[in-house]
Protein backbone atom coordinates (compact mmCIF):
# COMPACT_ATOMS: atom_id res chain seq x y z
CA UNK A 1 0.00 0.00 0.00
CA UNK A 2 1.37 3.44 -0.92
CA UNK A 3 2.28 5.75 1.92
CA UNK A 4 3.20 9.39 1.44
CA UNK A 5 6.90 10.04 1.96
CA UNK A 6 6.38 13.28 3.83
CA UNK A 7 4.44 12.98 7.06
CA UNK A 8 2.59 15.90 8.56
CA UNK A 9 4.22 15.92 11.97
CA UNK A 10 2.07 15.94 15.07
CA UNK A 11 4.13 18.70 16.68
CA UNK A 12 7.48 20.10 15.54
CA UNK A 13 9.22 21.43 18.65
CA UNK A 14 12.39 22.27 16.75
CA UNK A 15 10.39 24.50 14.38
CA UNK A 16 8.63 26.18 17.31
CA UNK A 17 11.86 26.92 19.15
CA UNK A 18 13.60 28.08 15.96
CA UNK A 19 11.31 31.13 16.03
CA UNK A 20 13.04 32.35 19.18
CA UNK A 21 16.45 30.79 18.54
CA UNK A 22 18.49 34.00 18.78
CA UNK A 23 16.80 35.07 22.01
CA UNK A 24 17.02 31.56 23.49
CA UNK A 25 20.74 31.37 22.72
CA UNK A 26 21.26 34.79 24.32
CA UNK A 27 19.36 33.66 27.40
CA UNK A 28 21.45 30.48 27.62
CA UNK A 29 24.67 32.50 27.37
CA UNK A 30 23.43 34.90 30.04
CA UNK A 31 22.77 32.03 32.45
CA UNK A 32 26.04 30.29 31.61
CA UNK A 33 28.09 33.44 32.09
CA UNK A 34 26.14 34.49 35.17
CA UNK A 35 27.42 31.55 37.23
CA UNK A 36 24.21 31.26 39.32
CA UNK A 37 22.06 28.30 38.32
CA UNK A 38 19.37 27.72 40.97
CA UNK A 39 16.79 30.31 42.09
CA UNK A 40 18.52 33.44 40.92
CA UNK A 41 17.51 36.51 38.91
CA UNK A 42 16.04 34.52 36.00
CA UNK A 43 13.71 32.52 38.22
CA UNK A 44 12.62 35.72 39.97
CA UNK A 45 11.97 37.40 36.62
CA UNK A 46 9.94 34.51 35.22
CA UNK A 47 7.87 34.15 38.39
CA UNK A 48 7.08 37.86 38.27
CA UNK A 49 6.21 37.88 34.57
CA UNK A 50 4.13 34.69 34.67
CA UNK A 51 2.19 35.90 37.70
CA UNK A 52 1.44 39.12 35.80
CA UNK A 53 0.52 37.18 32.68
CA UNK A 54 -1.99 34.96 34.47
CA UNK A 55 -3.32 37.75 36.66
CA UNK A 56 -2.14 36.03 39.84
CA UNK A 57 -0.46 37.74 42.76
CA UNK A 58 2.19 35.06 43.17
CA UNK A 59 4.02 32.47 41.09
CA UNK A 60 6.46 29.89 42.44
CA UNK A 61 8.59 27.97 39.95
CA UNK A 62 8.94 24.25 40.61
CA UNK A 63 10.44 21.27 38.83
CA UNK A 64 7.37 20.03 36.94
CA UNK A 65 3.60 20.05 36.75
CA UNK A 66 3.05 17.03 38.99
CA UNK A 67 5.11 18.63 41.73
CA UNK A 68 3.11 21.83 41.36
CA UNK A 69 -0.14 20.05 42.21
CA UNK A 70 1.44 17.87 44.89
CA UNK A 71 3.08 20.81 46.64
CA UNK A 72 -0.13 22.87 46.78
CA UNK A 73 -1.99 20.02 48.48
CA UNK A 74 0.95 19.45 50.81
CA UNK A 75 1.07 23.15 51.67
CA UNK A 76 -2.64 23.17 52.48
CA UNK A 77 -1.99 20.26 54.86
CA UNK A 78 0.80 22.24 56.52
CA UNK A 79 -1.61 25.16 56.85
CA UNK A 80 -4.22 22.92 58.52
CA UNK A 81 -6.76 23.32 55.72
CA UNK A 82 -6.85 19.60 54.86
CA UNK A 83 -5.78 16.39 56.59
CA UNK A 84 -4.99 12.79 55.64
CA UNK A 85 -8.09 10.98 54.38
CA UNK A 86 -9.87 14.07 53.07
CA UNK A 87 -11.51 13.75 49.66
CA UNK A 88 -10.57 15.58 46.47
CA UNK A 89 -13.06 15.68 43.60
CA UNK A 90 -11.24 15.16 40.32
CA UNK A 91 -12.41 14.48 36.75
CA UNK A 92 -12.14 10.83 35.82
CA UNK A 93 -11.05 11.90 32.33
CA UNK A 94 -7.56 13.24 32.96
CA UNK A 95 -3.88 12.36 32.88
CA UNK A 96 -2.72 10.24 35.81
CA UNK A 97 -0.64 13.10 37.27
CA UNK A 98 -3.81 14.74 38.60
CA UNK A 99 -4.56 11.59 40.59
CA UNK A 100 -0.99 10.97 41.72
CA UNK A 101 -0.79 14.39 43.36
CA UNK A 102 -3.81 13.46 45.50
CA UNK A 103 -2.56 10.02 46.50
CA UNK A 104 0.93 11.33 47.28
CA UNK A 105 -0.67 13.45 50.01
CA UNK A 106 -2.67 10.57 51.55
CA UNK A 107 -5.89 12.07 50.25
CA UNK A 108 -8.73 10.24 48.51
CA UNK A 109 -9.58 10.98 44.87
CA UNK A 110 -13.29 11.00 44.06
CA UNK A 111 -13.64 10.38 40.33
CA UNK A 112 -16.40 12.38 38.65
CA UNK A 113 -17.46 11.84 35.06
CA UNK A 114 -16.73 14.53 32.45
CA UNK A 115 -19.18 16.33 30.24
CA UNK A 116 -19.52 14.33 27.02
CA UNK A 117 -19.48 17.69 25.19
CA UNK A 118 -16.32 19.28 26.58
CA UNK A 119 -14.52 16.23 28.08
CA UNK A 120 -13.96 18.36 31.22
CA UNK A 121 -15.36 17.85 34.72
CA UNK A 122 -19.16 17.90 34.62
CA UNK A 123 -19.93 20.65 37.11
CA UNK A 124 -23.55 19.51 37.30
CA UNK A 125 -22.37 16.32 39.03
CA UNK A 126 -20.34 18.06 41.71
CA UNK A 127 -22.88 18.42 44.51
CA UNK A 128 -24.02 14.79 44.40
CA UNK A 129 -20.39 13.76 44.99
CA UNK A 130 -19.74 16.06 47.94
CA UNK A 131 -19.51 14.38 51.35
CA UNK A 132 -18.45 15.64 54.79
CA UNK A 133 -14.90 14.55 53.87
CA UNK A 134 -14.76 16.62 50.67
CA UNK A 135 -12.30 19.47 50.99
CA UNK A 136 -10.94 20.18 47.48
CA UNK A 137 -12.16 20.31 43.88
CA UNK A 138 -9.41 19.73 41.32
CA UNK A 139 -10.71 20.70 37.86
CA UNK A 140 -8.48 19.90 34.88
CA UNK A 141 -8.53 22.23 31.88
CA UNK A 142 -8.05 19.36 29.47
CA UNK A 143 -6.69 19.73 25.92
CA UNK A 144 -6.53 23.52 26.37
CA UNK A 145 -10.21 24.11 27.14
CA UNK A 146 -11.16 25.73 30.43
CA UNK A 147 -13.52 23.88 32.74
CA UNK A 148 -16.85 25.41 33.78
CA UNK A 149 -15.16 27.55 36.42
CA UNK A 150 -18.18 29.79 37.10
CA UNK A 151 -20.25 26.85 38.33
CA UNK A 152 -17.28 25.13 39.99
CA UNK A 153 -16.46 28.25 42.04
CA UNK A 154 -20.12 28.71 42.96
CA UNK A 155 -20.29 25.16 44.30
CA UNK A 156 -16.96 25.56 46.07
CA UNK A 157 -18.05 28.80 47.74
CA UNK A 158 -21.37 27.29 48.79
CA UNK A 159 -19.70 24.31 50.48
CA UNK A 160 -16.50 25.98 51.69
CA UNK A 161 -14.21 23.96 49.42
CA UNK A 162 -10.77 24.75 48.07
CA UNK A 163 -10.24 24.76 44.30
CA UNK A 164 -6.94 23.67 42.78
CA UNK A 165 -6.83 24.18 39.02
CA UNK A 166 -4.77 21.78 36.92
CA UNK A 167 -3.73 24.27 34.24
CA UNK A 168 -1.02 22.12 32.67
CA UNK A 169 -2.67 22.30 29.23
CA UNK A 170 -4.44 25.66 29.30
CA UNK A 171 -1.77 28.38 29.28
CA UNK A 172 -3.50 31.58 28.24
CA UNK A 173 -7.12 30.37 28.24
CA UNK A 174 -9.56 33.04 29.44
CA UNK A 175 -12.88 32.48 31.22
CA UNK A 176 -15.75 34.96 31.42
CA UNK A 177 -16.53 34.87 35.12
CA UNK A 178 -19.44 36.74 36.71
CA UNK A 179 -17.37 39.78 37.66
CA UNK A 180 -14.73 39.82 34.89
CA UNK A 181 -12.65 37.69 32.56
CA UNK A 182 -9.95 35.69 34.29
CA UNK A 183 -7.21 33.44 33.00
CA UNK A 184 -7.00 29.81 34.04
CA UNK A 185 -4.52 29.67 36.88
CA UNK A 186 -6.01 32.76 38.53
CA UNK A 187 -9.58 31.60 39.18
CA UNK A 188 -9.29 28.95 41.89
CA UNK A 189 -7.42 29.23 45.18
CA UNK A 190 -4.29 27.88 43.48
CA UNK A 191 -3.17 26.32 40.23
CA UNK A 192 -0.49 23.96 38.99
CA UNK A 193 1.20 24.51 35.61
CA UNK A 194 3.41 22.21 33.58
CA UNK A 195 5.93 23.58 31.09
CA UNK A 196 6.79 20.20 29.58
CA UNK A 197 8.30 20.89 26.12
CA UNK A 198 5.12 20.05 24.21
CA UNK A 199 2.87 22.42 26.17
CA UNK A 200 1.68 25.72 24.70
CA UNK A 201 4.36 27.36 26.84
CA UNK A 202 7.05 24.71 26.78
CA UNK A 203 10.48 24.68 28.38
CA UNK A 204 13.46 22.84 26.91
CA UNK A 205 13.15 20.23 29.63
CA UNK A 206 10.89 19.66 32.63
CA UNK A 207 9.55 22.69 34.48
CA UNK A 208 6.43 23.78 36.33
CA UNK A 209 4.88 26.50 38.49
CA UNK A 210 2.27 27.22 41.12
CA UNK A 211 0.13 30.36 40.89
CA UNK A 212 -2.05 31.73 43.68
CA UNK A 213 -3.30 34.94 45.29
CA UNK A 214 -2.58 33.55 48.77
CA UNK A 215 0.74 34.85 50.16
CA UNK A 216 0.87 32.20 52.90
CA UNK A 217 0.34 29.38 50.42
CA UNK A 218 2.97 30.79 48.04
CA UNK A 219 5.51 31.00 50.87
CA UNK A 220 4.73 27.44 52.02
CA UNK A 221 5.12 26.06 48.50
CA UNK A 222 8.41 27.90 48.05
CA UNK A 223 9.73 26.53 51.34
CA UNK A 224 8.49 22.98 50.78
CA UNK A 225 10.04 22.87 47.32
CA UNK A 226 13.42 23.87 48.77
CA UNK A 227 13.90 21.02 51.26
CA UNK A 228 11.54 22.77 53.69
CA UNK A 229 14.01 25.62 54.05
CA UNK A 230 13.36 29.35 53.78
CA UNK A 231 16.82 30.18 55.16
CA UNK A 232 19.88 28.26 54.04
CA UNK A 233 20.59 25.25 56.28
CA UNK A 234 17.55 25.99 58.47
CA UNK A 235 14.64 23.62 57.79
CA UNK A 236 11.25 24.39 59.26
CA UNK A 237 9.44 21.56 57.41
CA UNK A 238 10.28 18.25 55.78
CA UNK A 239 10.31 19.36 52.18
CA UNK A 240 11.48 18.11 48.82
CA UNK A 241 13.81 19.32 46.07
CA UNK A 242 11.56 20.74 43.36
CA UNK A 243 12.96 24.00 42.06
CA UNK A 244 12.69 25.70 38.68
CA UNK A 245 16.30 26.08 37.58
CA UNK A 246 17.72 29.29 36.17
CA UNK A 247 18.17 27.97 32.64
CA UNK A 248 14.58 26.83 32.18
CA UNK A 249 13.32 30.04 33.80
CA UNK A 250 15.34 32.15 31.37
CA UNK A 251 14.15 30.16 28.36
CA UNK A 252 10.52 30.32 29.51
CA UNK A 253 10.75 34.09 29.92
CA UNK A 254 11.79 34.33 26.28
CA UNK A 255 9.07 31.97 25.07
CA UNK A 256 6.36 33.71 27.11
CA UNK A 257 6.66 36.64 24.69
CA UNK A 258 5.26 34.46 21.86
CA UNK A 259 2.58 32.60 23.81
CA UNK A 260 -0.39 34.78 22.85
CA UNK A 261 0.68 34.85 19.21
CA UNK A 262 1.10 31.06 19.10
CA UNK A 263 -2.20 30.49 20.91
CA UNK A 264 -3.91 32.67 18.28
CA UNK A 265 -2.38 30.50 15.55
CA UNK A 266 -3.62 27.35 17.29
CA UNK A 267 -7.15 28.73 17.41
CA UNK A 268 -6.91 29.77 13.74
CA UNK A 269 -5.87 26.22 12.78
CA UNK A 270 -8.66 24.78 14.93
CA UNK A 271 -11.24 26.96 13.18
CA UNK A 272 -9.96 25.72 9.82
CA UNK A 273 -10.23 22.12 10.99
CA UNK A 274 -13.74 22.69 12.37
CA UNK A 275 -14.99 24.21 9.14
CA UNK A 276 -13.12 21.84 6.84
CA UNK A 277 -13.55 18.38 8.39
CA UNK A 278 -16.94 17.13 7.25
CA UNK A 279 -17.11 13.42 7.89
CA UNK A 280 -20.09 11.94 9.77
CA UNK A 281 -17.80 9.22 11.18
CA UNK A 282 -15.77 11.84 13.04
CA UNK A 283 -16.96 13.78 16.11
CA UNK A 284 -15.27 17.17 16.28
CA UNK A 285 -14.33 18.87 19.57
CA UNK A 286 -16.69 21.42 21.07
CA UNK A 287 -15.59 25.03 20.67
CA UNK A 288 -17.75 27.93 21.83
CA UNK A 289 -15.71 30.37 19.79
CA UNK A 290 -14.52 32.23 22.89
CA UNK A 291 -11.09 32.63 24.47
CA UNK A 292 -11.64 29.71 26.86
CA UNK A 293 -9.91 27.25 24.50
CA UNK A 294 -6.25 27.51 23.43
CA UNK A 295 -6.16 24.14 21.65
CA UNK A 296 -3.19 22.51 23.29
CA UNK A 297 -4.58 19.50 21.46
CA UNK A 298 -7.22 18.98 18.77
CA UNK A 299 -8.98 15.80 19.80
CA UNK A 300 -11.45 13.89 17.64
CA UNK A 301 -13.68 10.95 18.53
CA UNK A 302 -14.09 8.01 16.16
CA UNK A 303 -15.63 4.59 16.75
CA UNK A 304 -12.98 2.52 14.96
CA UNK A 305 -9.93 4.38 16.20
CA UNK A 306 -7.24 1.90 15.12
CA UNK A 307 -8.64 1.79 11.59
CA UNK A 308 -8.83 5.58 11.46
CA UNK A 309 -5.28 5.90 12.77
CA UNK A 310 -4.00 3.55 10.06
CA UNK A 311 -5.84 5.53 7.42
CA UNK A 312 -4.30 8.82 8.51
CA UNK A 313 -0.83 7.25 8.61
CA UNK A 314 -1.31 6.02 5.04
CA UNK A 315 -2.33 9.55 4.08
CA UNK A 316 0.82 10.99 5.62
CA UNK A 317 -0.67 12.37 8.84
CA UNK A 318 0.81 11.63 12.27
CA UNK A 319 -1.55 11.12 15.21
CA UNK A 320 -1.36 10.48 18.96
CA UNK A 321 -3.81 9.13 21.53
CA UNK A 322 -4.43 11.28 24.63
CA UNK A 323 -4.93 9.01 26.55
CA UNK A 324 -5.45 5.29 25.76
CA UNK A 325 -6.19 4.14 29.34
CA UNK A 326 -8.19 6.14 31.91
CA UNK A 327 -6.54 6.55 35.32
CA UNK A 328 -9.03 4.35 37.14
CA UNK A 329 -8.13 1.42 34.84
CA UNK A 330 -4.36 1.78 35.20
CA UNK A 331 -2.41 -1.05 36.85
CA UNK A 332 -0.76 1.51 39.13
CA UNK A 333 -4.19 2.47 40.51
CA UNK A 334 -5.53 -1.05 40.99
CA UNK A 335 -7.64 0.01 43.98
CA UNK A 336 -9.87 1.94 41.55
CA UNK A 337 -10.05 -0.66 38.74
CA UNK A 338 -13.54 -1.71 39.86
CA UNK A 339 -15.06 1.70 39.13
CA UNK A 340 -17.55 1.93 36.29
CA UNK A 341 -17.25 5.29 34.53
CA UNK A 342 -18.79 4.76 31.08
CA UNK A 343 -18.39 8.29 29.67
CA UNK A 344 -14.72 8.40 30.61
CA UNK A 345 -14.11 4.91 29.29
CA UNK A 346 -15.82 5.68 25.96
CA UNK A 347 -13.73 8.83 25.52
CA UNK A 348 -10.51 6.93 26.15
CA UNK A 349 -11.50 4.24 23.64
CA UNK A 350 -12.43 6.70 20.90
CA UNK A 351 -10.30 9.83 21.23
CA UNK A 352 -7.45 10.58 18.86
CA UNK A 353 -5.40 13.76 18.46
CA UNK A 354 -4.51 15.15 15.05
CA UNK A 355 -1.61 17.57 14.36
CA UNK A 356 -1.76 20.87 16.21
CA UNK A 357 1.32 23.01 15.75
CA UNK A 358 1.20 26.84 15.65
CA UNK A 359 3.61 26.85 12.70
CA UNK A 360 1.93 24.24 10.51
CA UNK A 361 1.83 25.21 6.84
CA UNK A 362 -1.42 25.73 4.96
CA UNK A 363 -0.60 22.64 2.88
CA UNK A 364 -0.13 20.56 6.03
CA UNK A 365 -3.48 21.70 7.38
CA UNK A 366 -5.26 20.83 4.13
CA UNK A 367 -3.54 17.44 4.04
CA UNK A 368 -4.95 16.67 7.50
CA UNK A 369 -8.44 17.80 6.48
CA UNK A 370 -8.41 15.77 3.27
CA UNK A 371 -7.17 12.70 5.14
CA UNK A 372 -10.00 13.00 7.66
CA UNK A 373 -12.64 13.55 4.98
CA UNK A 374 -11.48 10.59 2.90
CA UNK A 375 -11.86 8.16 5.79
Coordinates of C-alpha atoms in Angstrom, one line a residue:
X1 CA 0.0 0.0 0.0
X2 CA 1.4 3.4 -0.9
X3 CA 2.3 5.8 1.9
X4 CA 3.2 9.4 1.4
X5 CA 6.9 10.0 2.0
X6 CA 6.4 13.3 3.8
X7 CA 4.4 13.0 7.1
X8 CA 2.6 15.9 8.6
X9 CA 4.2 15.9 12.0
X10 CA 2.1 15.9 15.1
X11 CA 4.1 18.7 16.7
X12 CA 7.5 20.1 15.5
X13 CA 9.2 21.4 18.6
X14 CA 12.4 22.3 16.7
X15 CA 10.4 24.5 14.4
X16 CA 8.6 26.2 17.3
X17 CA 11.9 26.9 19.1
X18 CA 13.6 28.1 16.0
X19 CA 11.3 31.1 16.0
X20 CA 13.0 32.3 19.2
X21 CA 16.5 30.8 18.5
X22 CA 18.5 34.0 18.8
X23 CA 16.8 35.1 22.0
X24 CA 17.0 31.6 23.5
X25 CA 20.7 31.4 22.7
X26 CA 21.3 34.8 24.3
X27 CA 19.4 33.7 27.4
X28 CA 21.5 30.5 27.6
X29 CA 24.7 32.5 27.4
X30 CA 23.4 34.9 30.0
X31 CA 22.8 32.0 32.4
X32 CA 26.0 30.3 31.6
X33 CA 28.1 33.4 32.1
X34 CA 26.1 34.5 35.2
X35 CA 27.4 31.6 37.2
X36 CA 24.2 31.3 39.3
X37 CA 22.1 28.3 38.3
X38 CA 19.4 27.7 41.0
X39 CA 16.8 30.3 42.1
X40 CA 18.5 33.4 40.9
X41 CA 17.5 36.5 38.9
X42 CA 16.0 34.5 36.0
X43 CA 13.7 32.5 38.2
X44 CA 12.6 35.7 40.0
X45 CA 12.0 37.4 36.6
X46 CA 9.9 34.5 35.2
X47 CA 7.9 34.2 38.4
X48 CA 7.1 37.9 38.3
X49 CA 6.2 37.9 34.6
X50 CA 4.1 34.7 34.7
X51 CA 2.2 35.9 37.7
X52 CA 1.4 39.1 35.8
X53 CA 0.5 37.2 32.7
X54 CA -2.0 35.0 34.5
X55 CA -3.3 37.8 36.7
X56 CA -2.1 36.0 39.8
X57 CA -0.5 37.7 42.8
X58 CA 2.2 35.1 43.2
X59 CA 4.0 32.5 41.1
X60 CA 6.5 29.9 42.4
X61 CA 8.6 28.0 39.9
X62 CA 8.9 24.3 40.6
X63 CA 10.4 21.3 38.8
X64 CA 7.4 20.0 36.9
X65 CA 3.6 20.0 36.8
X66 CA 3.1 17.0 39.0
X67 CA 5.1 18.6 41.7
X68 CA 3.1 21.8 41.4
X69 CA -0.1 20.1 42.2
X70 CA 1.4 17.9 44.9
X71 CA 3.1 20.8 46.6
X72 CA -0.1 22.9 46.8
X73 CA -2.0 20.0 48.5
X74 CA 1.0 19.4 50.8
X75 CA 1.1 23.2 51.7
X76 CA -2.6 23.2 52.5
X77 CA -2.0 20.3 54.9
X78 CA 0.8 22.2 56.5
X79 CA -1.6 25.2 56.8
X80 CA -4.2 22.9 58.5
X81 CA -6.8 23.3 55.7
X82 CA -6.9 19.6 54.9
X83 CA -5.8 16.4 56.6
X84 CA -5.0 12.8 55.6
X85 CA -8.1 11.0 54.4
X86 CA -9.9 14.1 53.1
X87 CA -11.5 13.8 49.7
X88 CA -10.6 15.6 46.5
X89 CA -13.1 15.7 43.6
X90 CA -11.2 15.2 40.3
X91 CA -12.4 14.5 36.7
X92 CA -12.1 10.8 35.8
X93 CA -11.1 11.9 32.3
X94 CA -7.6 13.2 33.0
X95 CA -3.9 12.4 32.9
X96 CA -2.7 10.2 35.8
X97 CA -0.6 13.1 37.3
X98 CA -3.8 14.7 38.6
X99 CA -4.6 11.6 40.6
X100 CA -1.0 11.0 41.7
X101 CA -0.8 14.4 43.4
X102 CA -3.8 13.5 45.5
X103 CA -2.6 10.0 46.5
X104 CA 0.9 11.3 47.3
X105 CA -0.7 13.5 50.0
X106 CA -2.7 10.6 51.5
X107 CA -5.9 12.1 50.2
X108 CA -8.7 10.2 48.5
X109 CA -9.6 11.0 44.9
X110 CA -13.3 11.0 44.1
X111 CA -13.6 10.4 40.3
X112 CA -16.4 12.4 38.7
X113 CA -17.5 11.8 35.1
X114 CA -16.7 14.5 32.5
X115 CA -19.2 16.3 30.2
X116 CA -19.5 14.3 27.0
X117 CA -19.5 17.7 25.2
X118 CA -16.3 19.3 26.6
X119 CA -14.5 16.2 28.1
X120 CA -14.0 18.4 31.2
X121 CA -15.4 17.8 34.7
X122 CA -19.2 17.9 34.6
X123 CA -19.9 20.7 37.1
X124 CA -23.6 19.5 37.3
X125 CA -22.4 16.3 39.0
X126 CA -20.3 18.1 41.7
X127 CA -22.9 18.4 44.5
X128 CA -24.0 14.8 44.4
X129 CA -20.4 13.8 45.0
X130 CA -19.7 16.1 47.9
X131 CA -19.5 14.4 51.3
X132 CA -18.5 15.6 54.8
X133 CA -14.9 14.5 53.9
X134 CA -14.8 16.6 50.7
X135 CA -12.3 19.5 51.0
X136 CA -10.9 20.2 47.5
X137 CA -12.2 20.3 43.9
X138 CA -9.4 19.7 41.3
X139 CA -10.7 20.7 37.9
X140 CA -8.5 19.9 34.9
X141 CA -8.5 22.2 31.9
X142 CA -8.1 19.4 29.5
X143 CA -6.7 19.7 25.9
X144 CA -6.5 23.5 26.4
X145 CA -10.2 24.1 27.1
X146 CA -11.2 25.7 30.4
X147 CA -13.5 23.9 32.7
X148 CA -16.8 25.4 33.8
X149 CA -15.2 27.6 36.4
X150 CA -18.2 29.8 37.1
X151 CA -20.2 26.9 38.3
X152 CA -17.3 25.1 40.0
X153 CA -16.5 28.2 42.0
X154 CA -20.1 28.7 43.0
X155 CA -20.3 25.2 44.3
X156 CA -17.0 25.6 46.1
X157 CA -18.0 28.8 47.7
X158 CA -21.4 27.3 48.8
X159 CA -19.7 24.3 50.5
X160 CA -16.5 26.0 51.7
X161 CA -14.2 24.0 49.4
X162 CA -10.8 24.7 48.1
X163 CA -10.2 24.8 44.3
X164 CA -6.9 23.7 42.8
X165 CA -6.8 24.2 39.0
X166 CA -4.8 21.8 36.9
X167 CA -3.7 24.3 34.2
X168 CA -1.0 22.1 32.7
X169 CA -2.7 22.3 29.2
X170 CA -4.4 25.7 29.3
X171 CA -1.8 28.4 29.3
X172 CA -3.5 31.6 28.2
X173 CA -7.1 30.4 28.2
X174 CA -9.6 33.0 29.4
X175 CA -12.9 32.5 31.2
X176 CA -15.7 35.0 31.4
X177 CA -16.5 34.9 35.1
X178 CA -19.4 36.7 36.7
X179 CA -17.4 39.8 37.7
X180 CA -14.7 39.8 34.9
X181 CA -12.6 37.7 32.6
X182 CA -9.9 35.7 34.3
X183 CA -7.2 33.4 33.0
X184 CA -7.0 29.8 34.0
X185 CA -4.5 29.7 36.9
X186 CA -6.0 32.8 38.5
X187 CA -9.6 31.6 39.2
X188 CA -9.3 29.0 41.9
X189 CA -7.4 29.2 45.2
X190 CA -4.3 27.9 43.5
X191 CA -3.2 26.3 40.2
X192 CA -0.5 24.0 39.0
X193 CA 1.2 24.5 35.6
X194 CA 3.4 22.2 33.6
X195 CA 5.9 23.6 31.1
X196 CA 6.8 20.2 29.6
X197 CA 8.3 20.9 26.1
X198 CA 5.1 20.0 24.2
X199 CA 2.9 22.4 26.2
X200 CA 1.7 25.7 24.7
X201 CA 4.4 27.4 26.8
X202 CA 7.0 24.7 26.8
X203 CA 10.5 24.7 28.4
X204 CA 13.5 22.8 26.9
X205 CA 13.1 20.2 29.6
X206 CA 10.9 19.7 32.6
X207 CA 9.5 22.7 34.5
X208 CA 6.4 23.8 36.3
X209 CA 4.9 26.5 38.5
X210 CA 2.3 27.2 41.1
X211 CA 0.1 30.4 40.9
X212 CA -2.0 31.7 43.7
X213 CA -3.3 34.9 45.3
X214 CA -2.6 33.6 48.8
X215 CA 0.7 34.8 50.2
X216 CA 0.9 32.2 52.9
X217 CA 0.3 29.4 50.4
X218 CA 3.0 30.8 48.0
X219 CA 5.5 31.0 50.9
X220 CA 4.7 27.4 52.0
X221 CA 5.1 26.1 48.5
X222 CA 8.4 27.9 48.0
X223 CA 9.7 26.5 51.3
X224 CA 8.5 23.0 50.8
X225 CA 10.0 22.9 47.3
X226 CA 13.4 23.9 48.8
X227 CA 13.9 21.0 51.3
X228 CA 11.5 22.8 53.7
X229 CA 14.0 25.6 54.1
X230 CA 13.4 29.3 53.8
X231 CA 16.8 30.2 55.2
X232 CA 19.9 28.3 54.0
X233 CA 20.6 25.3 56.3
X234 CA 17.6 26.0 58.5
X235 CA 14.6 23.6 57.8
X236 CA 11.2 24.4 59.3
X237 CA 9.4 21.6 57.4
X238 CA 10.3 18.2 55.8
X239 CA 10.3 19.4 52.2
X240 CA 11.5 18.1 48.8
X241 CA 13.8 19.3 46.1
X242 CA 11.6 20.7 43.4
X243 CA 13.0 24.0 42.1
X244 CA 12.7 25.7 38.7
X245 CA 16.3 26.1 37.6
X246 CA 17.7 29.3 36.2
X247 CA 18.2 28.0 32.6
X248 CA 14.6 26.8 32.2
X249 CA 13.3 30.0 33.8
X250 CA 15.3 32.1 31.4
X251 CA 14.1 30.2 28.4
X252 CA 10.5 30.3 29.5
X253 CA 10.8 34.1 29.9
X254 CA 11.8 34.3 26.3
X255 CA 9.1 32.0 25.1
X256 CA 6.4 33.7 27.1
X257 CA 6.7 36.6 24.7
X258 CA 5.3 34.5 21.9
X259 CA 2.6 32.6 23.8
X260 CA -0.4 34.8 22.9
X261 CA 0.7 34.8 19.2
X262 CA 1.1 31.1 19.1
X263 CA -2.2 30.5 20.9
X264 CA -3.9 32.7 18.3
X265 CA -2.4 30.5 15.5
X266 CA -3.6 27.3 17.3
X267 CA -7.1 28.7 17.4
X268 CA -6.9 29.8 13.7
X269 CA -5.9 26.2 12.8
X270 CA -8.7 24.8 14.9
X271 CA -11.2 27.0 13.2
X272 CA -10.0 25.7 9.8
X273 CA -10.2 22.1 11.0
X274 CA -13.7 22.7 12.4
X275 CA -15.0 24.2 9.1
X276 CA -13.1 21.8 6.8
X277 CA -13.6 18.4 8.4
X278 CA -16.9 17.1 7.2
X279 CA -17.1 13.4 7.9
X280 CA -20.1 11.9 9.8
X281 CA -17.8 9.2 11.2
X282 CA -15.8 11.8 13.0
X283 CA -17.0 13.8 16.1
X284 CA -15.3 17.2 16.3
X285 CA -14.3 18.9 19.6
X286 CA -16.7 21.4 21.1
X287 CA -15.6 25.0 20.7
X288 CA -17.8 27.9 21.8
X289 CA -15.7 30.4 19.8
X290 CA -14.5 32.2 22.9
X291 CA -11.1 32.6 24.5
X292 CA -11.6 29.7 26.9
X293 CA -9.9 27.2 24.5
X294 CA -6.3 27.5 23.4
X295 CA -6.2 24.1 21.6
X296 CA -3.2 22.5 23.3
X297 CA -4.6 19.5 21.5
X298 CA -7.2 19.0 18.8
X299 CA -9.0 15.8 19.8
X300 CA -11.5 13.9 17.6
X301 CA -13.7 10.9 18.5
X302 CA -14.1 8.0 16.2
X303 CA -15.6 4.6 16.7
X304 CA -13.0 2.5 15.0
X305 CA -9.9 4.4 16.2
X306 CA -7.2 1.9 15.1
X307 CA -8.6 1.8 11.6
X308 CA -8.8 5.6 11.5
X309 CA -5.3 5.9 12.8
X310 CA -4.0 3.6 10.1
X311 CA -5.8 5.5 7.4
X312 CA -4.3 8.8 8.5
X313 CA -0.8 7.2 8.6
X314 CA -1.3 6.0 5.0
X315 CA -2.3 9.5 4.1
X316 CA 0.8 11.0 5.6
X317 CA -0.7 12.4 8.8
X318 CA 0.8 11.6 12.3
X319 CA -1.5 11.1 15.2
X320 CA -1.4 10.5 19.0
X321 CA -3.8 9.1 21.5
X322 CA -4.4 11.3 24.6
X323 CA -4.9 9.0 26.5
X324 CA -5.4 5.3 25.8
X325 CA -6.2 4.1 29.3
X326 CA -8.2 6.1 31.9
X327 CA -6.5 6.6 35.3
X328 CA -9.0 4.3 37.1
X329 CA -8.1 1.4 34.8
X330 CA -4.4 1.8 35.2
X331 CA -2.4 -1.0 36.9
X332 CA -0.8 1.5 39.1
X333 CA -4.2 2.5 40.5
X334 CA -5.5 -1.1 41.0
X335 CA -7.6 0.0 44.0
X336 CA -9.9 1.9 41.5
X337 CA -10.1 -0.7 38.7
X338 CA -13.5 -1.7 39.9
X339 CA -15.1 1.7 39.1
X340 CA -17.5 1.9 36.3
X341 CA -17.3 5.3 34.5
X342 CA -18.8 4.8 31.1
X343 CA -18.4 8.3 29.7
X344 CA -14.7 8.4 30.6
X345 CA -14.1 4.9 29.3
X346 CA -15.8 5.7 26.0
X347 CA -13.7 8.8 25.5
X348 CA -10.5 6.9 26.2
X349 CA -11.5 4.2 23.6
X350 CA -12.4 6.7 20.9
X351 CA -10.3 9.8 21.2
X352 CA -7.4 10.6 18.9
X353 CA -5.4 13.8 18.5
X354 CA -4.5 15.2 15.1
X355 CA -1.6 17.6 14.4
X356 CA -1.8 20.9 16.2
X357 CA 1.3 23.0 15.8
X358 CA 1.2 26.8 15.6
X359 CA 3.6 26.8 12.7
X360 CA 1.9 24.2 10.5
X361 CA 1.8 25.2 6.8
X362 CA -1.4 25.7 5.0
X363 CA -0.6 22.6 2.9
X364 CA -0.1 20.6 6.0
X365 CA -3.5 21.7 7.4
X366 CA -5.3 20.8 4.1
X367 CA -3.5 17.4 4.0
X368 CA -4.9 16.7 7.5
X369 CA -8.4 17.8 6.5
X370 CA -8.4 15.8 3.3
X371 CA -7.2 12.7 5.1
X372 CA -10.0 13.0 7.7
X373 CA -12.6 13.6 5.0
X374 CA -11.5 10.6 2.9
X375 CA -11.9 8.2 5.8

